mmCIF file of C-alpha atoms in Angstrom:
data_model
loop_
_atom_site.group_PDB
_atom_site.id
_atom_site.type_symbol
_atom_site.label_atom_id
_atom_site.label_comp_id
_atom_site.label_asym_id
_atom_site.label_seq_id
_atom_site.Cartn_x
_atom_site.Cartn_y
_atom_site.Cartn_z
ATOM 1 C CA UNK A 5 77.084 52.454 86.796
ATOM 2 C CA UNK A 6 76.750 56.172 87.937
ATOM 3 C CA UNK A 7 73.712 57.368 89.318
ATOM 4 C CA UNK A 8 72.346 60.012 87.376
ATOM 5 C CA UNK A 9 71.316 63.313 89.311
ATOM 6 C CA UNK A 10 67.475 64.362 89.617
ATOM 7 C CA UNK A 11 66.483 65.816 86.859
ATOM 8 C CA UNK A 12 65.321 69.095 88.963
ATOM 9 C CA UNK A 13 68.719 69.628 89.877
ATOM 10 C CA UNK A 14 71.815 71.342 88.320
ATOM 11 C CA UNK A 15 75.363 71.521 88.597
ATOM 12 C CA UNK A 16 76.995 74.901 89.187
ATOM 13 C CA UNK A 17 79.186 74.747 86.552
ATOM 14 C CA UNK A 18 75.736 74.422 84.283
ATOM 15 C CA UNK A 19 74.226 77.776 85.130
ATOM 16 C CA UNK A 20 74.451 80.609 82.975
ATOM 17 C CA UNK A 21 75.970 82.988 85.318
ATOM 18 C CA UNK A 22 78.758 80.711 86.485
ATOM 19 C CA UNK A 23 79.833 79.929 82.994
ATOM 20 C CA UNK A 24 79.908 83.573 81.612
ATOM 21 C CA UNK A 25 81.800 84.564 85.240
ATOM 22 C CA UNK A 26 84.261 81.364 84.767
ATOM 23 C CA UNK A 27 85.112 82.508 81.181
ATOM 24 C CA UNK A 28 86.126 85.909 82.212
ATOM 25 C CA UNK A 29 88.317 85.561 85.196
ATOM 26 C CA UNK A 30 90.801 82.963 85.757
ATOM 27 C CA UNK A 31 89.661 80.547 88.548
ATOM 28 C CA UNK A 32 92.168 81.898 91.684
ATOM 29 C CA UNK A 33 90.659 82.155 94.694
ATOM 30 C CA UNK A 34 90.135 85.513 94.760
ATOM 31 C CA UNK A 35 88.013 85.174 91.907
ATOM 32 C CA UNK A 36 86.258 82.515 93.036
ATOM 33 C CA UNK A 37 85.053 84.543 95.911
ATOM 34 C CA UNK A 38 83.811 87.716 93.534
ATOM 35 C CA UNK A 39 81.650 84.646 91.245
ATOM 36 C CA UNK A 40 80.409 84.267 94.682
ATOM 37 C CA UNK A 41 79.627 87.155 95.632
ATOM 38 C CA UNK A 42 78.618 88.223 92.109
ATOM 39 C CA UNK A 43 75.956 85.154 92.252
ATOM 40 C CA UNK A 44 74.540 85.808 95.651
ATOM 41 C CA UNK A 45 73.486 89.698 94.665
ATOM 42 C CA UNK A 46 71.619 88.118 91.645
ATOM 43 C CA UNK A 47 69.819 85.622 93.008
ATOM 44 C CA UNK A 48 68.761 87.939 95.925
ATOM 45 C CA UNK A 49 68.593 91.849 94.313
ATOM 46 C CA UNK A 50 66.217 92.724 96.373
ATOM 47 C CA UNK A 51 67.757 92.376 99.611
ATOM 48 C CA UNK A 52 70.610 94.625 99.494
ATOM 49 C CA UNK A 53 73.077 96.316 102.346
ATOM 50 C CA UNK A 54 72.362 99.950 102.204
ATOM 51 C CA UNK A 55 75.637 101.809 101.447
ATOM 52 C CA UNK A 56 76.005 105.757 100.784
ATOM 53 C CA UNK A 57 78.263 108.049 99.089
ATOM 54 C CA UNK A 58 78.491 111.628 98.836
ATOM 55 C CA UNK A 59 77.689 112.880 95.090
ATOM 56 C CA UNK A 60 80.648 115.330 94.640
ATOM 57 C CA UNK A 61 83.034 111.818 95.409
ATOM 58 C CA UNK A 62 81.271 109.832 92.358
ATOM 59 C CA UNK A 63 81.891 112.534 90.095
ATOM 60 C CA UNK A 64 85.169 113.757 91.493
ATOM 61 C CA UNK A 65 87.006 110.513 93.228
ATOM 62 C CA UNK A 66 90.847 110.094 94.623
ATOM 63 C CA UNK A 67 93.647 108.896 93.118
ATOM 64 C CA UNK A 68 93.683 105.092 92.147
ATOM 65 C CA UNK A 69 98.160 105.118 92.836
ATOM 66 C CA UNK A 70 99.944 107.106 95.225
ATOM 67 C CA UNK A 71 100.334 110.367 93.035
ATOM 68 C CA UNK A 72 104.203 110.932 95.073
ATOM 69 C CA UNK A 73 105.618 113.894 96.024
ATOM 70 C CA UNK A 74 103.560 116.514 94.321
ATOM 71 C CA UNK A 75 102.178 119.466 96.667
ATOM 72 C CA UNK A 76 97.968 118.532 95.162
ATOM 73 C CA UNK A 77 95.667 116.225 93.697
ATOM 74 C CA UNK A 78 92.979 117.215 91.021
ATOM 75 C CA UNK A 79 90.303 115.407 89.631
ATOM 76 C CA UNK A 80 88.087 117.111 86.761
ATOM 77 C CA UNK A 81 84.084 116.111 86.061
ATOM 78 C CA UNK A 82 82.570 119.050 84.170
ATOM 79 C CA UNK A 83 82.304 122.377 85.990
ATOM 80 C CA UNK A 84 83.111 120.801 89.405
ATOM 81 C CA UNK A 85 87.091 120.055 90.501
ATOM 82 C CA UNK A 86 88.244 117.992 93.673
ATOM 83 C CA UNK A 87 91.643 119.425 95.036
ATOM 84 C CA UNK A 88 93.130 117.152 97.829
ATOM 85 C CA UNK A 89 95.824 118.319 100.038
ATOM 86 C CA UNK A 90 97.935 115.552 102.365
ATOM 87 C CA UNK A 91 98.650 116.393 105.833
ATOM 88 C CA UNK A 92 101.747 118.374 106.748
ATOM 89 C CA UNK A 93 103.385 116.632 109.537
ATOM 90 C CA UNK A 94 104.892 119.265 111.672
ATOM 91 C CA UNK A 95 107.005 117.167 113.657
ATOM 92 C CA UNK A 96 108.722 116.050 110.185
ATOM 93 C CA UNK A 97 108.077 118.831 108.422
ATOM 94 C CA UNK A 98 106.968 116.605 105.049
ATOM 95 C CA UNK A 99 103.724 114.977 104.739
ATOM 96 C CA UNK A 100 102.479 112.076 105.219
ATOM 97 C CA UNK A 101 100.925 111.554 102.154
ATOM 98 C CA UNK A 102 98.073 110.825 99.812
ATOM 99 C CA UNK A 103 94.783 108.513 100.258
ATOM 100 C CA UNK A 104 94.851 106.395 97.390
ATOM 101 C CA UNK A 105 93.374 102.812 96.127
ATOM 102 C CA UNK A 106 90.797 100.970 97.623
ATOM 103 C CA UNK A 107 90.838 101.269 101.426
ATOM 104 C CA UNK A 108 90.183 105.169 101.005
ATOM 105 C CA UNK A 109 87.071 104.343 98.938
ATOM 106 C CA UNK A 110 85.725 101.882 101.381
ATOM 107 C CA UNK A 111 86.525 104.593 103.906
ATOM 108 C CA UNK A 112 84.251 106.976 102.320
ATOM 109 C CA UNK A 113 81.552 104.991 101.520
ATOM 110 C CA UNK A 114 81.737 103.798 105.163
ATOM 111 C CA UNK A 115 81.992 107.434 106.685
ATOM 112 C CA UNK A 116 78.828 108.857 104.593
ATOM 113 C CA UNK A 117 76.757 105.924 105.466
ATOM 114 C CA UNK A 118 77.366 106.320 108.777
ATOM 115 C CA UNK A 119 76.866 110.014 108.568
ATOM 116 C CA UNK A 120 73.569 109.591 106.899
ATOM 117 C CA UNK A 121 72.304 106.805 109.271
ATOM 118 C CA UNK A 122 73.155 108.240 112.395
ATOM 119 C CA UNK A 123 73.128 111.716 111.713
ATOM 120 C CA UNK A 124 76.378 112.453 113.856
ATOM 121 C CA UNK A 125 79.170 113.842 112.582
ATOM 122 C CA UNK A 126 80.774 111.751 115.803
ATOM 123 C CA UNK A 127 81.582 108.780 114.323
ATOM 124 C CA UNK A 128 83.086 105.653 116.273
ATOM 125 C CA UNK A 129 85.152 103.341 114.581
ATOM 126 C CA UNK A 130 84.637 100.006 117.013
ATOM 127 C CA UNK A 131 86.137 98.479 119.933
ATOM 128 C CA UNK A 132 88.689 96.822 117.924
ATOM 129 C CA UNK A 133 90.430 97.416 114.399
ATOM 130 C CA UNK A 134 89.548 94.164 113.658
ATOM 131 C CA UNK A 135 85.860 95.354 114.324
ATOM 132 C CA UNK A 136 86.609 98.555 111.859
ATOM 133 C CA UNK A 137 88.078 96.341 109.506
ATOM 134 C CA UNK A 138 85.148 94.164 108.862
ATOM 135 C CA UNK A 139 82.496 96.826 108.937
ATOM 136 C CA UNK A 140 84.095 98.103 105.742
ATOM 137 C CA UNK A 141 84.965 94.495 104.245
ATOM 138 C CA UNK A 142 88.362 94.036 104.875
ATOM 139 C CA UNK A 143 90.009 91.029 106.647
ATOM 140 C CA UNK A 144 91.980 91.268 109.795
ATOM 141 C CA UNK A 145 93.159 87.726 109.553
ATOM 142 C CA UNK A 146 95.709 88.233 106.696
ATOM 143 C CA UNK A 147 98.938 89.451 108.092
ATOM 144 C CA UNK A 148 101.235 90.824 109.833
ATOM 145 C CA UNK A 149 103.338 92.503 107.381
ATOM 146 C CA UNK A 150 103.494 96.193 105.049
ATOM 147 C CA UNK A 151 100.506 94.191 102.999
ATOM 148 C CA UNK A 152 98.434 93.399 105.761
ATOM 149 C CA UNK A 153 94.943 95.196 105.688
ATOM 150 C CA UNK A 154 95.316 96.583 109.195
ATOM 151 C CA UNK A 155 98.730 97.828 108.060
ATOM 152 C CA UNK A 156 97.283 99.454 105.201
ATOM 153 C CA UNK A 157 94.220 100.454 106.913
ATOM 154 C CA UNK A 158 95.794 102.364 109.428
ATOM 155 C CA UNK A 159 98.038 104.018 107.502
ATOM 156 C CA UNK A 160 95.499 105.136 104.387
ATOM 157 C CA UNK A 161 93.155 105.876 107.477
ATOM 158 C CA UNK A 162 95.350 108.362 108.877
ATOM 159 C CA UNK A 163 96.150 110.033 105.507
ATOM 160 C CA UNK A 164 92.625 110.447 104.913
ATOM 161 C CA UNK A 165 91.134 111.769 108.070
ATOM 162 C CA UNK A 166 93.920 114.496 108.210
ATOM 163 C CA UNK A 167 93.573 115.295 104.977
ATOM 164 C CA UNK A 168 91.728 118.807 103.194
ATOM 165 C CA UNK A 169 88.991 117.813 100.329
ATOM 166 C CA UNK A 170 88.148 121.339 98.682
ATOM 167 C CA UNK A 171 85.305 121.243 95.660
ATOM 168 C CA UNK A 172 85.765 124.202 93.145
ATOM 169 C CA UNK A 173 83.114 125.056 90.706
ATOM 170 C CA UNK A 174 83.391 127.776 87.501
ATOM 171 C CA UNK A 175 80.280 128.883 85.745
ATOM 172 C CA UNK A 176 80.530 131.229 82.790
ATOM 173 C CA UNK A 177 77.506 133.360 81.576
ATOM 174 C CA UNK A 178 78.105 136.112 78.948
ATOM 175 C CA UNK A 179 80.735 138.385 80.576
ATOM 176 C CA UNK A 180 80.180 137.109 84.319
ATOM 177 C CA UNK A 181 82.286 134.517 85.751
ATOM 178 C CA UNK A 182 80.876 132.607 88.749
ATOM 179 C CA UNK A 183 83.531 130.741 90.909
ATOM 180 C CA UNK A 184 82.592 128.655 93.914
ATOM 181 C CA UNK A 185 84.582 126.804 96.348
ATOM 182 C CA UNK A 186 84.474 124.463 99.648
ATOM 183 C CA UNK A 187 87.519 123.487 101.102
ATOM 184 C CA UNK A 188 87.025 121.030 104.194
ATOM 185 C CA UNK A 189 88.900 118.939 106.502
ATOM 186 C CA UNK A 190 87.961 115.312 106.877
ATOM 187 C CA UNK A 191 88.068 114.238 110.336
ATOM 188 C CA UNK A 192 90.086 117.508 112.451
ATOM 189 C CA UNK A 193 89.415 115.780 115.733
ATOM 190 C CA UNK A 194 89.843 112.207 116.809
ATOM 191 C CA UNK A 195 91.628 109.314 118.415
ATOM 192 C CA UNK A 196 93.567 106.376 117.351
ATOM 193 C CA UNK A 197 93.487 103.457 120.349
ATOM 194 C CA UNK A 198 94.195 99.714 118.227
ATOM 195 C CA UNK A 199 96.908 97.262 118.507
ATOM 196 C CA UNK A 200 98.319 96.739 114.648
ATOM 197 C CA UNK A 201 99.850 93.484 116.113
ATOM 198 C CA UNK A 202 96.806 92.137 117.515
ATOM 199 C CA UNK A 203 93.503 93.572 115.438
ATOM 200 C CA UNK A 204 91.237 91.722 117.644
ATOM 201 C CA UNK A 205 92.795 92.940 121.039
ATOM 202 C CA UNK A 206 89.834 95.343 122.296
ATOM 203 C CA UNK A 207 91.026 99.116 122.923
ATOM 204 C CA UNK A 208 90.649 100.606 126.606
ATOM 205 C CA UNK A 209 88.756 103.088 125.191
ATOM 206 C CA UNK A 210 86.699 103.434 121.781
ATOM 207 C CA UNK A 211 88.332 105.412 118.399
ATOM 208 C CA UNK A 212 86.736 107.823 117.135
ATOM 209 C CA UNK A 213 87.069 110.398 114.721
ATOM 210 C CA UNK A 214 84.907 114.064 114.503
ATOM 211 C CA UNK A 215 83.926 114.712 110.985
ATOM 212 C CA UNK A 216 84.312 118.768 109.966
ATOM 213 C CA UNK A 217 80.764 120.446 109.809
ATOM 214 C CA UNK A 218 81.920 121.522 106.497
ATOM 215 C CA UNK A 219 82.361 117.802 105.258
ATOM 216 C CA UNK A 220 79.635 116.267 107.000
ATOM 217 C CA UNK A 221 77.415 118.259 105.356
ATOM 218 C CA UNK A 222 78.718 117.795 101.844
ATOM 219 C CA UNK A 223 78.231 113.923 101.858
ATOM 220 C CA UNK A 224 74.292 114.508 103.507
ATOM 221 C CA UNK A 225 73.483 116.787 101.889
ATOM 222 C CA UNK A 226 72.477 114.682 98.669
ATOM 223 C CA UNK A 227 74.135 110.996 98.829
ATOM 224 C CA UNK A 228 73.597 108.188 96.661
ATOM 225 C CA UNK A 229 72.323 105.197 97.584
ATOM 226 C CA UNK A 230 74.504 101.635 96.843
ATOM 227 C CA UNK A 231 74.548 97.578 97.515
ATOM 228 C CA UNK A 232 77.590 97.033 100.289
ATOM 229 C CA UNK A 233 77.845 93.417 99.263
ATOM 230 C CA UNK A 234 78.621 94.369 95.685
ATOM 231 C CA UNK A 235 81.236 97.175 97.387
ATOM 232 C CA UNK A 236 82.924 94.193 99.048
ATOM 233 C CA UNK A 237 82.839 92.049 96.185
ATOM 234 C CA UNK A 238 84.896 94.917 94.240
ATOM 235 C CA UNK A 239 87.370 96.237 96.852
ATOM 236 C CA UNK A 240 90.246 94.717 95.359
ATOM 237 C CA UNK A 241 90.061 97.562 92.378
ATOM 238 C CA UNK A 242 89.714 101.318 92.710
ATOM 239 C CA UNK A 243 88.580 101.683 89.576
ATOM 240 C CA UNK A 244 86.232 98.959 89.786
ATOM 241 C CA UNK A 245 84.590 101.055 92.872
ATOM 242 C CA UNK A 246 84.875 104.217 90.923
ATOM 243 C CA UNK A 247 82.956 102.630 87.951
ATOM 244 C CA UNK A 248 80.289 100.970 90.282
ATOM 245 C CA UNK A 249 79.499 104.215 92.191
ATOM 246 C CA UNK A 250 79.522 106.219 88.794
ATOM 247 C CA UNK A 251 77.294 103.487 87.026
ATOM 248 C CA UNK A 252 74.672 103.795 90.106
ATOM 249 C CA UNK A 253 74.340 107.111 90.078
ATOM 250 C CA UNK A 254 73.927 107.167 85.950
ATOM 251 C CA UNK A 255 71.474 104.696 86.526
ATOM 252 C CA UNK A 256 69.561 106.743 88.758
ATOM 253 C CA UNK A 257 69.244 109.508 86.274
ATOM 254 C CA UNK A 258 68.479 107.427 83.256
ATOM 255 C CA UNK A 259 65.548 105.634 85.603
ATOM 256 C CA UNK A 260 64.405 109.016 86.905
ATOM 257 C CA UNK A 261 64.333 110.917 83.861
ATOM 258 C CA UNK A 262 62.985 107.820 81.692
ATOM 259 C CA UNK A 263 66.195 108.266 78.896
ATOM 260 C CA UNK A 264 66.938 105.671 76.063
ATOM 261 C CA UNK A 265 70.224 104.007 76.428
ATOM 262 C CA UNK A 266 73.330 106.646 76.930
ATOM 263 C CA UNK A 267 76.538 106.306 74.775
ATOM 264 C CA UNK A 268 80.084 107.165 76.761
ATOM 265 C CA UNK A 269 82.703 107.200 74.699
ATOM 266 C CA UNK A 270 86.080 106.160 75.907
ATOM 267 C CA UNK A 271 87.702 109.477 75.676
ATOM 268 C CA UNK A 272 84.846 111.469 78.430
ATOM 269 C CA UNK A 273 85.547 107.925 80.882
ATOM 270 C CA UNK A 274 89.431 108.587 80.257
ATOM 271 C CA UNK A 275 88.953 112.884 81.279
ATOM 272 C CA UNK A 276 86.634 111.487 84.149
ATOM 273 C CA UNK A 277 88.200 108.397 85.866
ATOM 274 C CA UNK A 278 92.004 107.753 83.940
ATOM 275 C CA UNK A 279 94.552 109.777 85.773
ATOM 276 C CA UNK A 280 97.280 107.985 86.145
ATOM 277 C CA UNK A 281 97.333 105.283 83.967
ATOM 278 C CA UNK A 282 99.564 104.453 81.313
ATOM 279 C CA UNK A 283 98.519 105.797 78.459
ATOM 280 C CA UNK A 284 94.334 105.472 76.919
ATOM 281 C CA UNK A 285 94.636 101.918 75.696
ATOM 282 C CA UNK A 286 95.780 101.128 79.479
ATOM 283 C CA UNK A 287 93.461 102.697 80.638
ATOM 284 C CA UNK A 288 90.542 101.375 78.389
ATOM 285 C CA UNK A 289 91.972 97.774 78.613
ATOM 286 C CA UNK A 290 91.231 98.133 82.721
ATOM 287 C CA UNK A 291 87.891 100.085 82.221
ATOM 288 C CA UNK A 292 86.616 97.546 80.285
ATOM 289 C CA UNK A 293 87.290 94.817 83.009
ATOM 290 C CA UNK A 294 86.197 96.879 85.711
ATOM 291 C CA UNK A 295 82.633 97.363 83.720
ATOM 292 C CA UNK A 296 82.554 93.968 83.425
ATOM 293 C CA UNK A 297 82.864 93.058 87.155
ATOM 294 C CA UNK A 298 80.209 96.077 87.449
ATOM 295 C CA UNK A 299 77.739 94.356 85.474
ATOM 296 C CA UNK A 300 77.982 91.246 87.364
ATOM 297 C CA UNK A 301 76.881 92.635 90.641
ATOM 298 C CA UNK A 302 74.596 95.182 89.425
ATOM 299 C CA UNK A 303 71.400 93.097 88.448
ATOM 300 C CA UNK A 304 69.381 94.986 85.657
ATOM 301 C CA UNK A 305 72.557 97.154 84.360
ATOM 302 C CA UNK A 306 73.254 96.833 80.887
ATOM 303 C CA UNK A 307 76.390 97.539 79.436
ATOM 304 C CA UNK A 308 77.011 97.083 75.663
ATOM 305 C CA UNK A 309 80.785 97.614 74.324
ATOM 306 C CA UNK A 310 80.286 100.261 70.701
ATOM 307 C CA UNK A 311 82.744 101.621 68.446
ATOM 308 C CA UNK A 312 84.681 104.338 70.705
ATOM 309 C CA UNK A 313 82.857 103.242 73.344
ATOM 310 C CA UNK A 314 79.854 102.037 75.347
ATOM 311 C CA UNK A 315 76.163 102.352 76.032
ATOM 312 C CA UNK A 316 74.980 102.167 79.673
ATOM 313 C CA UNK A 317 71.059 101.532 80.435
ATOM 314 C CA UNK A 318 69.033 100.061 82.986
ATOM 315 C CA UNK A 319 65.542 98.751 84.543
ATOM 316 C CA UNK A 320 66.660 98.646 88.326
ATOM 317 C CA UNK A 321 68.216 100.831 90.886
ATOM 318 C CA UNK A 322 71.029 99.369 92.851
ATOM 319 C CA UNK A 323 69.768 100.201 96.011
ATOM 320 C CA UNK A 324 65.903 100.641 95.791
ATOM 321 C CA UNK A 325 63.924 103.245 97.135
ATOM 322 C CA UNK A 326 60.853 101.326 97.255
ATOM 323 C CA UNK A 327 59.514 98.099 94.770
ATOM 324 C CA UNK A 328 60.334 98.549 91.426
ATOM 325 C CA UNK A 329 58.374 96.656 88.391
ATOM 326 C CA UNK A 330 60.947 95.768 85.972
ATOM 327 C CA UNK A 331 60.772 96.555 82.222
ATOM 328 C CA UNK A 332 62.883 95.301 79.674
ATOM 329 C CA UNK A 333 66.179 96.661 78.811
ATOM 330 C CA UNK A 334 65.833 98.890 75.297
ATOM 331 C CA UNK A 335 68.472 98.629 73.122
ATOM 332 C CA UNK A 336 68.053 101.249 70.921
ATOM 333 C CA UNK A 337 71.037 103.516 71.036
ATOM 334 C CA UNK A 338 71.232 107.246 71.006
ATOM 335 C CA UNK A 339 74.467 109.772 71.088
ATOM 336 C CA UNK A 340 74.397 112.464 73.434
ATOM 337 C CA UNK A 341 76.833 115.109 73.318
ATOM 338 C CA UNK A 342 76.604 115.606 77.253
ATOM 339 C CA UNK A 343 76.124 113.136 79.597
ATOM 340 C CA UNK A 344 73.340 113.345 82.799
ATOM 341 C CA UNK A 345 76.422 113.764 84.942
ATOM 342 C CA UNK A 346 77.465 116.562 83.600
ATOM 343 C CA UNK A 347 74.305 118.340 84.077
#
């Protein structure tokens, strides 16, 4: 006869959160390690890994697939545009192409935060790519080959550093037109010293890359605050990252400014974050997983699928600025024509 288990115990497979999880994503092991990490943020959300982003790059972010051989990148939020440029390579004569999926996202996010933090714009990047690679939640065990993560990591690395980031902003008012611009280099000085075929062989002297004055004060300036374990948990999806970092920063303004829940309709995510993609339905088909995934390692976010759309509210910031007292979620639903990012 089986023993039965105490009856102040419970199997995994019996909580709440594991079933929901286990319902939406197949059980492979990569999936298995998100419930993981998904469950570990929500039974500890107050104890998370301080993370920053610049504010222009949650509004404005880079391309989720190599764009190819076109001379720039644009991404539209509102008034403000993000032009990227790739790095001419004047020993070939062609560049050397565009950042693009996750690694340059995880790049970012690890650049600002160690901007902010330190207050350098010196930044060094370990004794060991293997060192690099974890700091930004990649693993330096899987590989040798054109899909390892140091492979990838040093060659999305190098397209991003030598890459030009330029924010444009129009304003009309009456018969004036206001234009503004910033165009900045990433990273104009630095140096490269890792062994791709042994990530954990220490360098004879440290990398390092010098972050333009121009740049470094762009992602200061105003960042937003984030969890790093959720960032890990989501770094096999650039959109996924794209959504977290947007839904963060909506939920700071909807916290701040006290709103009711905010409808987004498909169409404004689409102008905002769908570049790329197939067509809207594509696009919306992957949005809606990616909110999904959001949800689960954002405790206190509320996302709520509506005709056309979706309504976003929530009682918690991701990253806390100090103890929060948590209210219920209201449901109550209101249109807006214009969303808080836009503002």
């Amino acid at each position: 006869m089986k023993r039965r288990l105490d009856s102040d115990l419970t199997k995994v497979g019996d909580l709440p959160l594991t079933r929901s999880l286990a319902k939406q994503y197949a059980p492979t092991r990569a999936r298995l390690q998100f419930i993981e990490a998904a469950a570990e943020i929500i039974e500890n959300p107050t104890k998370p890994e301080a993370a920053f982003l610049a504010r222009q790059l949650v509004l404005c972010t880079l391309p989720h697939a190599d764009p190819g051989d076109v001379p720039i990148f644009t991404r539209r939020c509102g008034a403000v545009t993000l032009t990227l440029v790739p790095y001419l390579d004047r020993r070939t004569g062609k560049t050397i192409g565009y950042p693009f999926g996750s690694i340059p996202r995880l790049l970012l996010f690890w650049i600002t935060t160690e901007a902010v933090q330190k207050k350098t714009r010196r930044l060094e990047l370990g004794r060991s790519l293997a060192d690099f690679m974890r700091a930004i939640g990649l693993n330096p065990d899987t590989g040798r080959g054109k899909r390892s993560d140091a492979k990838r990591l040093a060659e999305q690395a190098r397209r991003l550093f030598r890459s030009t980031i330029s924010f444009e902003a129009t304003e009309e008012d009456g018969e004036a037109i206001r234009e503004a611009w910033d165009d900045m280099q990433v990273a104009p000085r630095g140096e490269f010293w890792w062994s791709k075929a042994s990530p954990e062989q220490s360098a004879l002297w440290g990398s390092w890359i010098e972050l333009s004055e121009g740049f470094y004060n762009a992602i200061t300036a105003a960042p937003v605050p984030f969890d790093m374990r959720a960032l890990r948990a989501l770094k096999r999806s650039p959109l996924a990252l794209d959504l977290y970092a947007w839904a963060c920063y909506t939920a700071f303004a909807i916290i701040a400014k006290q709103l009711e829940p905010q409808f987004v309709s498909w169409k404004r995510l689409l102008r905002q974050f769908g570049a790329g993609y197939a067509d809207s339905d594509d696009f919306k088909r992957k949005a809606k997983v990616g909110l999904r995934k959001v949800a689960a390692v954002y405790p206190g976010l509320a996302i709520q699928t509506k005709r056309g759309g979706f309504t976003i509210h929530a009682n918690r910031l991701a990253m806390p600025t100090r103890p929060l007292v948590e209210k219920p979620v209201n449901r109550k639903v209101i249109r807006v024509k214009r969303s808080p990012l836009e503002g």
